[in-house]
Structures are given as structure tokens and as C-alpha cells.
mmCIF file of C-alpha atoms and ligand atoms in Angstrom:
data_model
loop_
_atom_site.group_PDB
_atom_site.id
_atom_site.type_symbol
_atom_site.label_atom_id
_atom_site.label_comp_id
_atom_site.label_asym_id
_atom_site.label_seq_id
_atom_site.Cartn_x
_atom_site.Cartn_y
_atom_site.Cartn_z
ATOM 1 C CA MET A 1230 82.948 88.088 49.635
ATOM 2 C CA GLU A 1231 83.930 90.123 46.339
ATOM 3 C CA SER A 1232 81.181 92.902 47.750
ATOM 4 C CA ASP A 1233 82.725 92.747 51.102
ATOM 5 C CA GLU A 1234 85.834 94.519 49.816
ATOM 6 C CA ALA A 1235 83.907 96.791 47.312
ATOM 7 C CA LYS A 1236 82.792 98.268 51.349
ATOM 8 C CA GLY A 1237 86.829 99.527 50.585
ATOM 9 C CA PRO A 1238 87.627 100.944 54.318
ATOM 10 C CA PRO A 1239 86.536 100.073 57.430
ATOM 11 C CA ASP A 1240 85.808 103.644 58.059
ATOM 12 C CA THR A 1241 81.592 102.892 58.361
ATOM 13 C CA ASP A 1242 81.737 100.982 60.595
ATOM 14 C CA PRO A 1243 77.820 100.304 61.324
ATOM 15 C CA ARG A 1244 78.682 101.236 65.964
ATOM 16 C CA ILE A 1245 79.986 104.795 64.979
ATOM 17 C CA GLU A 1246 77.789 105.779 62.422
ATOM 18 C CA GLY A 1247 76.673 108.982 62.597
ATOM 19 C CA GLU A 1248 79.377 109.837 64.496
ATOM 20 C CA LYS A 1249 80.539 112.738 62.875
ATOM 21 C CA HIS A 1250 85.228 113.953 63.609
ATOM 22 C CA PRO A 1251 84.686 111.808 67.232
ATOM 23 C CA VAL A 1252 87.341 112.279 68.297
ATOM 24 C CA ALA A 1253 87.880 115.870 67.734
ATOM 25 C CA ARG A 1254 84.745 115.811 70.043
ATOM 26 C CA MET A 1255 86.456 113.116 72.749
ATOM 27 C CA ILE A 1256 89.404 116.051 72.929
ATOM 28 C CA GLY A 1257 87.231 118.912 73.413
ATOM 29 C CA ILE A 1258 85.204 117.427 76.535
ATOM 30 C CA GLY A 1259 88.576 116.037 78.145
ATOM 31 C CA LEU A 1260 90.152 119.662 76.937
ATOM 32 C CA PHE A 1261 87.191 121.368 78.880
ATOM 33 C CA ALA A 1262 87.270 118.983 81.993
ATOM 34 C CA SER A 1263 91.047 119.242 82.150
ATOM 35 C CA VAL A 1264 90.251 123.434 82.781
ATOM 36 C CA ILE A 1265 88.143 122.300 85.293
ATOM 37 C CA GLY A 1266 89.528 118.964 86.877
ATOM 38 C CA VAL A 1267 92.549 122.002 87.867
ATOM 39 C CA ALA A 1268 90.781 124.424 88.833
ATOM 40 C CA ILE A 1269 89.515 122.584 91.852
ATOM 41 C CA THR A 1270 92.866 120.654 92.307
ATOM 42 C CA LEU A 1271 94.670 124.491 92.076
ATOM 43 C CA TRP A 1272 91.491 125.737 94.557
ATOM 44 C CA ILE A 1273 91.886 123.307 97.149
ATOM 45 C CA ASP A 1274 94.394 124.212 99.863
ATOM 46 C CA TRP A 1275 97.145 120.487 99.807
ATOM 47 C CA PHE A 1276 99.367 122.046 102.948
ATOM 48 C CA PRO A 1277 99.616 123.147 105.838
ATOM 49 C CA GLU A 1278 100.927 126.975 106.382
ATOM 50 C CA ASN A 1279 103.897 128.067 105.150
ATOM 51 C CA ALA A 1280 107.490 127.976 107.902
ATOM 52 C CA ALA A 1281 110.674 127.443 105.677
ATOM 53 C CA GLY A 1282 112.152 128.964 103.193
ATOM 54 C CA SER A 1283 112.145 125.529 101.173
ATOM 55 C CA ALA A 1284 108.030 125.604 101.110
ATOM 56 C CA GLY A 1285 107.259 128.214 98.602
ATOM 57 C CA THR A 1286 109.908 125.876 95.973
ATOM 58 C CA ILE A 1287 107.666 123.078 97.121
ATOM 59 C CA ASP A 1288 104.997 123.796 96.985
ATOM 60 C CA THR A 1289 105.253 125.788 93.193
ATOM 61 C CA LEU A 1290 106.447 122.299 92.347
ATOM 62 C CA TYR A 1291 103.757 120.197 93.734
ATOM 63 C CA ASP A 1292 100.674 122.825 91.716
ATOM 64 C CA VAL A 1293 102.685 122.624 88.792
ATOM 65 C CA LEU A 1294 103.010 118.495 88.808
ATOM 66 C CA LEU A 1295 99.103 118.672 89.206
ATOM 67 C CA ILE A 1296 98.800 120.877 85.815
ATOM 68 C CA CYS A 1297 100.469 118.842 84.082
ATOM 69 C CA SER A 1298 99.179 115.445 85.590
ATOM 70 C CA VAL A 1299 95.315 116.686 85.834
ATOM 71 C CA PRO A 1300 94.562 116.737 82.264
ATOM 72 C CA VAL A 1301 97.063 113.910 80.997
ATOM 73 C CA PHE A 1302 94.671 111.797 83.494
ATOM 74 C CA VAL A 1303 91.639 113.769 82.744
ATOM 75 C CA LEU A 1304 91.543 113.264 78.787
ATOM 76 C CA VAL A 1305 92.328 109.985 79.322
ATOM 77 C CA MET A 1306 89.171 109.422 81.389
ATOM 78 C CA THR A 1307 87.418 111.242 78.977
ATOM 79 C CA ILE A 1308 88.054 109.322 75.931
ATOM 80 C CA ALA A 1309 87.486 105.868 77.869
ATOM 81 C CA ILE A 1310 83.779 106.920 78.916
ATOM 82 C CA TYR A 1311 83.007 108.549 76.140
ATOM 83 C CA SER A 1312 83.826 105.135 73.862
ATOM 84 C CA VAL A 1313 82.089 103.389 76.720
ATOM 85 C CA ILE A 1314 78.989 104.774 76.521
ATOM 86 C CA ARG A 1315 79.032 106.218 72.360
ATOM 87 C CA PHE A 1316 80.479 103.452 70.926
ATOM 88 C CA ARG A 1317 78.540 100.906 73.224
ATOM 89 C CA ALA A 1318 77.782 97.250 71.166
ATOM 90 C CA LYS A 1319 74.141 97.092 70.132
ATOM 91 C CA PRO A 1320 72.029 94.544 72.310
ATOM 92 C CA GLY A 1321 72.949 91.196 70.025
ATOM 93 C CA ASP A 1322 75.529 92.306 68.478
ATOM 94 C CA MET A 1323 77.470 89.063 67.985
ATOM 95 C CA GLY A 1324 80.092 90.608 66.116
ATOM 96 C CA ASP A 1325 84.020 91.320 65.675
ATOM 97 C CA GLY A 1326 84.975 95.177 65.442
ATOM 98 C CA PRO A 1327 86.299 95.527 61.681
ATOM 99 C CA PRO A 1328 90.641 95.001 61.282
ATOM 100 C CA ILE A 1329 92.730 98.118 61.758
ATOM 101 C CA HIS A 1330 96.667 98.622 62.353
ATOM 102 C CA GLY A 1331 96.750 101.371 64.064
ATOM 103 C CA ASN A 1332 97.171 105.149 64.073
ATOM 104 C CA THR A 1333 100.579 105.452 63.811
ATOM 105 C CA ARG A 1334 99.989 110.004 64.562
ATOM 106 C CA LEU A 1335 97.697 109.384 67.470
ATOM 107 C CA GLU A 1336 100.327 106.961 68.522
ATOM 108 C CA ILE A 1337 103.336 109.531 68.250
ATOM 109 C CA ILE A 1338 101.151 112.203 69.550
ATOM 110 C CA TRP A 1339 100.115 109.706 72.703
ATOM 111 C CA VAL A 1340 103.885 108.934 72.364
ATOM 112 C CA THR A 1341 105.414 112.215 72.746
ATOM 113 C CA ILE A 1342 103.946 114.675 73.908
ATOM 114 C CA PRO A 1343 104.436 111.988 77.687
ATOM 115 C CA PHE A 1344 107.859 112.064 77.145
ATOM 116 C CA ILE A 1345 108.947 115.812 76.612
ATOM 117 C CA MET A 1346 106.402 115.819 80.264
ATOM 118 C CA VAL A 1347 108.454 114.025 81.806
ATOM 119 C CA THR A 1348 111.716 114.406 81.778
ATOM 120 C CA ALA A 1349 110.615 118.094 81.761
ATOM 121 C CA LEU A 1350 109.898 117.692 85.372
ATOM 122 C CA ALA A 1351 112.768 115.664 86.057
ATOM 123 C CA ILE A 1352 114.480 118.378 85.164
ATOM 124 C CA TYR A 1353 112.447 120.802 86.669
ATOM 125 C CA GLY A 1354 112.322 118.089 89.984
ATOM 126 C CA TRP A 1355 116.019 118.173 90.229
ATOM 127 C CA ILE A 1356 116.856 120.782 89.673
ATOM 128 C CA THR A 1357 114.846 122.326 92.781
ATOM 129 C CA LEU A 1358 116.257 119.260 94.895
ATOM 130 C CA ASP A 1359 119.952 120.293 94.369
ATOM 131 C CA ASP A 1360 118.670 123.830 95.280
ATOM 132 C CA LEU A 1361 117.271 122.719 98.850
ATOM 133 C CA GLU A 1362 120.444 120.633 99.028
ATOM 134 C CA ALA A 1363 122.393 123.669 99.018
ATOM 135 C CA LYS A 1364 124.767 124.206 101.813
ATOM 136 C CA GLN A 1365 124.135 126.753 103.071
ATOM 137 C CA LYS A 1366 126.389 129.866 105.228
ATOM 138 C CA ASN A 1367 126.261 130.126 108.765
ATOM 139 C CA GLU A 1368 124.255 126.572 109.140
ATOM 140 C CA MET A 1369 123.418 125.208 112.769
ATOM 141 C CA VAL A 1370 123.160 121.452 112.726
ATOM 142 C CA VAL A 1371 120.512 119.323 114.243
ATOM 143 C CA LYS A 1372 121.290 116.383 115.263
ATOM 144 C CA VAL A 1373 117.865 113.911 115.567
ATOM 145 C CA THR A 1374 117.457 110.940 116.690
ATOM 146 C CA GLY A 1375 114.627 108.698 116.311
ATOM 147 C CA GLN A 1376 113.720 105.589 118.487
ATOM 148 C CA GLN A 1377 109.964 103.827 118.685
ATOM 149 C CA PHE A 1378 108.298 105.904 119.266
ATOM 150 C CA THR A 1379 110.073 109.588 120.427
ATOM 151 C CA TRP A 1380 112.764 111.884 118.679
ATOM 152 C CA THR A 1381 115.675 113.457 120.435
ATOM 153 C CA PHE A 1382 117.281 116.621 119.062
ATOM 154 C CA GLU A 1383 120.780 117.318 120.249
ATOM 155 C CA TYR A 1384 122.794 120.487 118.369
ATOM 156 C CA PRO A 1385 126.436 119.583 118.425
ATOM 157 C CA SER A 1386 127.626 122.900 118.736
ATOM 158 C CA GLU A 1387 125.813 124.359 122.058
ATOM 159 C CA LYS A 1388 126.769 119.972 123.139
ATOM 160 C CA LEU A 1389 123.622 120.704 124.310
ATOM 161 C CA LYS A 1390 120.915 117.453 124.345
ATOM 162 C CA SER A 1391 116.382 118.304 124.519
ATOM 163 C CA PRO A 1392 113.802 115.592 124.125
ATOM 164 C CA GLU A 1393 112.414 119.939 122.713
ATOM 165 C CA LEU A 1394 113.229 120.303 118.642
ATOM 166 C CA VAL A 1395 113.732 124.065 119.127
ATOM 167 C CA LEU A 1396 114.690 126.301 116.199
ATOM 168 C CA PRO A 1397 116.243 130.005 116.178
ATOM 169 C CA VAL A 1398 113.823 131.239 112.515
ATOM 170 C CA ASP A 1399 115.416 133.093 110.173
ATOM 171 C CA ARG A 1400 118.855 130.346 110.840
ATOM 172 C CA PRO A 1401 119.751 127.519 108.140
ATOM 173 C CA ILE A 1402 118.921 124.578 110.133
ATOM 174 C CA GLU A 1403 120.711 120.589 108.498
ATOM 175 C CA PHE A 1404 119.058 118.088 110.065
ATOM 176 C CA LYS A 1405 121.512 114.604 110.499
ATOM 177 C CA ILE A 1406 118.668 112.204 110.330
ATOM 178 C CA GLN A 1407 119.625 108.806 112.448
ATOM 179 C CA THR A 1408 117.788 105.891 114.441
ATOM 180 C CA LYS A 1409 117.855 104.004 117.492
ATOM 181 C CA ASP A 1410 116.575 100.821 115.696
ATOM 182 C CA VAL A 1411 113.564 100.557 112.640
ATOM 183 C CA ILE A 1412 113.068 102.891 110.101
ATOM 184 C CA HIS A 1413 110.947 106.343 111.125
ATOM 185 C CA SER A 1414 110.850 109.626 109.217
ATOM 186 C CA PHE A 1415 111.283 112.617 110.047
ATOM 187 C CA TRP A 1416 108.503 115.216 109.522
ATOM 188 C CA VAL A 1417 107.689 118.773 110.108
ATOM 189 C CA PRO A 1418 104.465 119.093 107.678
ATOM 190 C CA GLU A 1419 104.940 123.293 107.703
ATOM 191 C CA PHE A 1420 108.984 122.718 106.072
ATOM 192 C CA ARG A 1421 107.351 120.592 104.300
ATOM 193 C CA LEU A 1422 111.209 118.457 103.231
ATOM 194 C CA LYS A 1423 110.645 115.091 105.325
ATOM 195 C CA SER A 1424 113.723 112.220 105.452
ATOM 196 C CA ASP A 1425 113.810 108.236 106.609
ATOM 197 C CA ALA A 1426 115.442 107.271 109.230
ATOM 198 C CA VAL A 1427 117.412 104.553 108.329
ATOM 199 C CA PRO A 1428 119.339 102.157 111.289
ATOM 200 C CA GLY A 1429 122.836 102.841 109.792
ATOM 201 C CA LEU A 1430 123.027 105.834 107.705
ATOM 202 C CA THR A 1431 122.632 109.287 108.503
ATOM 203 C CA THR A 1432 119.948 110.867 105.861
ATOM 204 C CA SER A 1433 119.995 114.387 106.206
ATOM 205 C CA ILE A 1434 117.442 118.050 105.548
ATOM 206 C CA ARG A 1435 118.725 121.581 104.833
ATOM 207 C CA LEU A 1436 115.770 124.353 105.587
ATOM 208 C CA THR A 1437 115.505 127.456 107.209
ATOM 209 C CA PRO A 1438 112.565 127.847 109.558
ATOM 210 C CA ASP A 1439 111.630 131.298 108.894
ATOM 211 C CA LYS A 1440 107.629 131.441 110.598
ATOM 212 C CA PRO A 1441 108.541 131.868 114.341
ATOM 213 C CA GLY A 1442 105.469 129.400 115.651
ATOM 214 C CA ARG A 1443 104.443 125.934 117.861
ATOM 215 C CA TYR A 1444 104.345 122.848 114.727
ATOM 216 C CA GLU A 1445 103.855 119.381 115.010
ATOM 217 C CA VAL A 1446 107.328 116.787 114.553
ATOM 218 C CA VAL A 1447 105.907 114.601 112.699
ATOM 219 C CA CYS A 1448 107.258 110.534 112.296
ATOM 220 C CA ALA A 1449 105.515 109.817 108.634
ATOM 221 C CA GLU A 1450 106.821 105.727 108.276
ATOM 222 C CA LEU A 1451 104.890 102.587 109.557
ATOM 223 C CA CYS A 1452 107.062 101.995 112.566
ATOM 224 C CA GLY A 1453 105.260 99.476 115.232
ATOM 225 C CA ILE A 1454 102.725 99.856 117.770
ATOM 226 C CA GLY A 1455 102.931 103.463 118.795
ATOM 227 C CA HIS A 1456 103.589 105.491 114.782
ATOM 228 C CA SER A 1457 100.204 107.584 115.094
ATOM 229 C CA THR A 1458 101.875 108.465 118.925
ATOM 230 C CA MET A 1459 105.655 110.074 117.478
ATOM 231 C CA ARG A 1460 104.095 113.390 118.284
ATOM 232 C CA GLN A 1461 106.194 116.046 119.283
ATOM 233 C CA PHE A 1462 106.859 119.898 119.068
ATOM 234 C CA VAL A 1463 108.815 121.851 117.462
ATOM 235 C CA ARG A 1464 109.378 125.692 118.696
ATOM 236 C CA VAL A 1465 110.824 127.960 116.106
ATOM 237 C CA LEU A 1466 110.810 131.402 118.163
ATOM 238 C CA PRO A 1467 113.725 134.388 117.381
ATOM 239 C CA ALA A 1468 116.900 134.589 117.587
ATOM 240 C CA SER A 1469 117.470 135.890 121.248
ATOM 241 C CA GLU A 1470 114.277 133.895 122.727
ATOM 242 C CA PHE A 1471 117.299 131.073 120.718
ATOM 243 C CA ASP A 1472 119.498 132.246 122.575
ATOM 244 C CA THR A 1473 118.311 131.897 126.497
ATOM 245 C CA TRP A 1474 116.305 128.722 126.252
ATOM 246 C CA VAL A 1475 119.864 127.422 125.130
ATOM 247 C CA GLN A 1476 121.823 129.154 128.377
ATOM 248 C CA LYS A 1477 119.002 127.600 130.163
ATOM 249 C CA ARG A 1478 119.461 124.675 129.408
ATOM 250 C CA ARG A 1479 122.393 124.523 129.776
ATOM 251 C CA GLU A 1480 121.745 125.753 133.376
ATOM 252 C CA ALA A 1481 119.404 123.088 133.078
ATOM 253 C CA ALA A 1482 121.619 120.454 132.772
ATOM 254 C CA ALA A 1483 124.848 121.771 134.438
ATOM 255 C CA GLY A 1484 122.563 121.098 137.694
ATOM 256 C CA GLY A 1485 119.622 124.202 138.837
ATOM 257 C CA GLY A 1486 122.526 126.690 138.148
ATOM 258 C CA GLY A 1487 124.121 128.964 140.398
ATOM 259 C CA GLY A 1488 125.093 127.355 143.327
ATOM 260 C CA GLY A 1489 127.926 126.133 141.128
ATOM 261 C CA GLY A 1490 129.146 123.294 143.918
ATOM 262 C CA GLY A 1491 131.172 122.250 140.807
ATOM 263 C CA GLN A 1492 129.473 118.543 141.187
ATOM 264 C CA ALA A 1493 128.026 117.348 138.519
ATOM 265 C CA ALA A 1494 124.045 116.876 139.265
ATOM 266 C CA ALA A 1495 122.445 113.473 139.335
ATOM 267 C CA PRO A 1496 120.506 112.083 136.562
ATOM 268 C CA ASP A 1497 116.984 113.767 136.695
ATOM 269 C CA GLY A 1498 113.963 111.561 136.480
ATOM 270 C CA GLU A 1499 111.544 113.639 135.207
ATOM 271 C CA GLN A 1500 113.846 114.849 131.682
ATOM 272 C CA LEU A 1501 114.702 111.103 131.262
ATOM 273 C CA PHE A 1502 111.625 110.168 130.627
ATOM 274 C CA THR A 1503 110.659 112.109 127.764
ATOM 275 C CA SER A 1504 114.176 111.799 126.705
ATOM 276 C CA GLU A 1505 114.806 108.620 126.919
ATOM 277 C CA GLY A 1506 111.169 107.887 124.818
ATOM 278 C CA CYS A 1507 108.762 106.357 127.895
ATOM 279 C CA SER A 1508 106.370 108.975 127.035
ATOM 280 C CA GLY A 1509 105.656 108.293 123.834
ATOM 281 C CA CYS A 1510 104.212 104.732 124.772
ATOM 282 C CA HIS A 1511 102.354 105.494 128.648
ATOM 283 C CA THR A 1512 100.569 107.532 130.340
ATOM 284 C CA LEU A 1513 102.060 108.801 133.128
ATOM 285 C CA LYS A 1514 99.540 111.721 134.651
ATOM 286 C CA ALA A 1515 102.841 113.411 136.868
ATOM 287 C CA ALA A 1516 104.637 113.985 133.515
ATOM 288 C CA GLY A 1517 101.915 115.037 131.459
ATOM 289 C CA SER A 1518 102.162 112.186 128.688
ATOM 290 C CA THR A 1519 99.016 110.285 127.382
ATOM 291 C CA ALA A 1520 100.560 108.112 124.792
ATOM 292 C CA LYS A 1521 98.465 104.033 125.030
ATOM 293 C CA VAL A 1522 100.837 102.235 123.703
ATOM 294 C CA GLY A 1523 102.119 100.527 127.123
ATOM 295 C CA PRO A 1524 100.271 100.458 130.442
ATOM 296 C CA ASP A 1525 99.802 103.965 132.122
ATOM 297 C CA LEU A 1526 102.756 103.645 134.565
ATOM 298 C CA GLY A 1527 101.367 106.000 136.828
ATOM 299 C CA LYS A 1528 98.947 103.062 138.024
ATOM 300 C CA LEU A 1529 101.409 100.578 138.665
ATOM 301 C CA LYS A 1530 99.765 98.445 140.890
ATOM 302 C CA ASN A 1531 102.674 95.941 141.992
ATOM 303 C CA ALA A 1532 104.214 99.888 142.534
ATOM 304 C CA ASP A 1533 107.934 98.807 144.010
ATOM 305 C CA ALA A 1534 111.613 100.094 143.548
ATOM 306 C CA ASN A 1535 112.854 95.837 141.685
ATOM 307 C CA PHE A 1536 109.306 95.350 140.279
ATOM 308 C CA ILE A 1537 109.888 99.020 138.394
ATOM 309 C CA ARG A 1538 113.503 98.453 137.644
ATOM 310 C CA THR A 1539 113.569 94.614 136.370
ATOM 311 C CA SER A 1540 110.753 96.451 134.129
ATOM 312 C CA ILE A 1541 112.298 99.195 132.315
ATOM 313 C CA VAL A 1542 115.863 96.584 131.967
ATOM 314 C CA ASP A 1543 114.075 93.060 131.519
ATOM 315 C CA PRO A 1544 110.524 94.496 129.354
ATOM 316 C CA SER A 1545 109.204 90.960 129.566
ATOM 317 C CA ALA A 1546 109.220 88.936 132.583
ATOM 318 C CA GLU A 1547 106.099 90.544 132.832
ATOM 319 C CA VAL A 1548 104.037 91.477 130.516
ATOM 320 C CA GLU A 1549 100.700 93.154 131.511
ATOM 321 C CA LYS A 1550 97.292 91.242 131.395
ATOM 322 C CA GLY A 1551 96.328 93.031 128.085
ATOM 323 C CA TYR A 1552 100.069 94.797 126.898
ATOM 324 C CA ASN A 1553 101.814 92.524 123.674
ATOM 325 C CA ASP A 1554 105.428 91.365 124.458
ATOM 326 C CA GLY A 1555 107.906 92.400 122.220
ATOM 327 C CA VAL A 1556 106.973 96.518 122.321
ATOM 328 C CA MET A 1557 108.679 97.900 124.980
ATOM 329 C CA PRO A 1558 112.591 98.291 123.419
ATOM 330 C CA GLN A 1559 114.769 95.605 124.959
ATOM 331 C CA ASN A 1560 118.173 97.489 125.001
ATOM 332 C CA PHE A 1561 117.217 100.472 128.127
ATOM 333 C CA GLY A 1562 119.011 98.210 130.646
ATOM 334 C CA GLU A 1563 122.779 99.272 128.019
ATOM 335 C CA GLN A 1564 120.960 102.412 127.501
ATOM 336 C CA LEU A 1565 121.006 103.469 130.506
ATOM 337 C CA SER A 1566 123.943 104.448 133.154
ATOM 338 C CA LYS A 1567 122.836 102.345 137.207
ATOM 339 C CA GLU A 1568 123.287 106.574 137.841
ATOM 340 C CA GLU A 1569 119.643 107.203 134.916
ATOM 341 C CA LEU A 1570 118.162 104.060 135.959
ATOM 342 C CA ASP A 1571 117.984 104.732 139.734
ATOM 343 C CA ALA A 1572 116.700 108.107 139.216
ATOM 344 C CA LEU A 1573 113.565 106.856 136.658
ATOM 345 C CA VAL A 1574 113.449 104.078 139.314
ATOM 346 C CA LYS A 1575 112.822 107.330 141.722
ATOM 347 C CA TYR A 1576 111.189 109.121 139.831
ATOM 348 C CA LEU A 1577 108.407 105.912 138.707
ATOM 349 C CA LEU A 1578 107.851 105.542 142.182
ATOM 350 C CA GLU A 1579 106.989 109.313 143.391
ATOM 351 C CA ALA A 1580 104.501 109.824 140.437
ATOM 352 C CA GLN A 1581 101.975 106.928 140.905
ATOM 353 C CA GLU A 1582 98.926 108.737 141.921
HETATM 354 CU CU1 CUA B 326 108.279 106.270 114.350
HETATM 355 CU CU2 CUA B 326 106.731 105.737 112.717
#
């Protein structure tokens, strides 16, 4: 017993005998691995094309997060793996480790450094978010409405609704996002920003598309069986082409344009098929839709007006074999006017193959 005490501090643990400066070695290897890790993560092209003013700021923020987090991960893993391999108990060694108190200096270091890093990143992230959410001059509001399983868009300043998202280039846009049913998430990867559509709330994001092109609008929140098909396109156009598009849509909405009958046009079944979200779930050759959440509407076995009408208003009345009840929204009866319902039924009858 006495001889044990005489041995002094436990840095003579036989398991790390012969190991000179183990901490320095681990940190050395860890730093080297970190440099390689950071180089690899920066070399990987994480994002698609950059098509909005905000995208550059967000990509930089992402890179900074990677530069800070990769070394922490790599360093911790290096020390863990190094210790497991190098300081493994010899076979048959059933003894306890030496009773040590800890290492106050190391503990202060590994608490302080992450604390400073996380605080600095939080401030940086907050400043970035504040910049992105700042109100812009000459902003155009676009209302985005999600429903199972489609997006529709409305331009209050132009008094226009559209199943397709079309935006003028270089004009600040404020998206006001809503949902008719469950939670969806409005996302254009090329614009980077993303926001949930939450029942009962209007959420908002601001951005300025700065590159003409065609990009995908994605739903980024699991919202039901057709979630993966809830994809549409956004077209970013030069300002003059955008104005032409607005003009055309207005004329179409006013009833064929030019004629000047003065009467409100009858609802267009084909347009309703897209704008009411039918195309988000159903295949219909005539409309060019290929979604497979619900049955193919161009191949109805029982294609008479009554059956079609009932199936829209009361989808549970007769469920096609191989499909589940309760997937199709039950509220189309309230959502569609009588004229719209008539137009849709007529369109579907004509669209039979
Ligand atoms: Cu809507 Cu996922």
C-alpha cells in the first residue's frame, strides 16, 4: 500500500506508457484531418444555380457554418478514434483506470471555444436573416396558396390568379404564403429561401429573382400521399415579357379578349383542372398531367356526368379499386361555384380517351 502511494501522480498509467505528448499528437492529427475535411466540404457543390439576390448571402452563410462545424466534428472524432485504438486495454487487463480528477485547463478550453463559436454564428445568422427580411422598395406581393397537392398563385396588384408562377426579373417580391388544408412548405431551391404554409397563418418571405429562367417550385414538407408530386414551375421573365404575360392572362380571364361581349366568360374547365389542384393528383392526357395519387381521369369506366359530379363533390361515395378513401379533399363542393363545377364536369367528359 505504502509503495503504491509513493508512486505519485498517475501519469505513469501503463496503458499510455511510451506515448509522448498524446494530446498534442491527437490535436495535430485532428487539425490535419480538419483541413482536409473543410477542403472537401467547400469543394462539394451543395446548391443548384443561384437565381435570386439573397442566394449569395445564404451560400456564404452556409460555407461559414461548414468551416466552423467540420473541424469540431473531425477533431472530436479524431480524439475518440485515436484513444480507442491507441489506449485500448491489453487483453486480460481487468484493472480500473487511474482515479484522476480531470483537467481544468482542457475543460475551460473546450467549453469556451464552442461557446464563442455558437454565439458568433447566432449573431451572424441573425444579421443575415434581418437583411433578407427587410422591406424593399417597389415590392410586388404574390400570394401563394398550398393545398393537397398543388400550388396556386395570386397577384393582388394585378388582380390576377394563376396556376403558374411567373415573376419579373430584378423586381423585389414578397411572397405571402397560406394553405387551404395541411402544412406545406414553399421552396424554390434556386432562390434558397423556404417557408412553411401553416393553417391559420400567413407566412412571408422576400427575395428578388435576378436570373431569367425556369425553376422548380417544390413542396418541402411531408403533406400526404401526393407530397412528392407537389411540384410546379416558376418562370422568371424580363420585365416587358412579364407585362405581356399579365396582359394575356387578363384577356383570357376576361373571356377571349377583343370580342367585347361585355359578359363574364363561362369558367374554363381545363383551367380549373389545373388551378383547383386536380392535376396535382390525377393523370389526364388532355391536360398533360401525369400525377398518380388518384385514378387516371381520362380512363373512367363509368363516364357519365352524374358520376363525375358526385366523385368531385363527395369523393368517398365510390372509391376506385386500388386507391384509398379520404385522400381526396372533401371540400370541392364548397370551393367550386355551380358554373365552375359544370365546366369541370363537361371538360372531364370531353377528355375521356
Ligand atoms: Cu405539400 Cu408536401
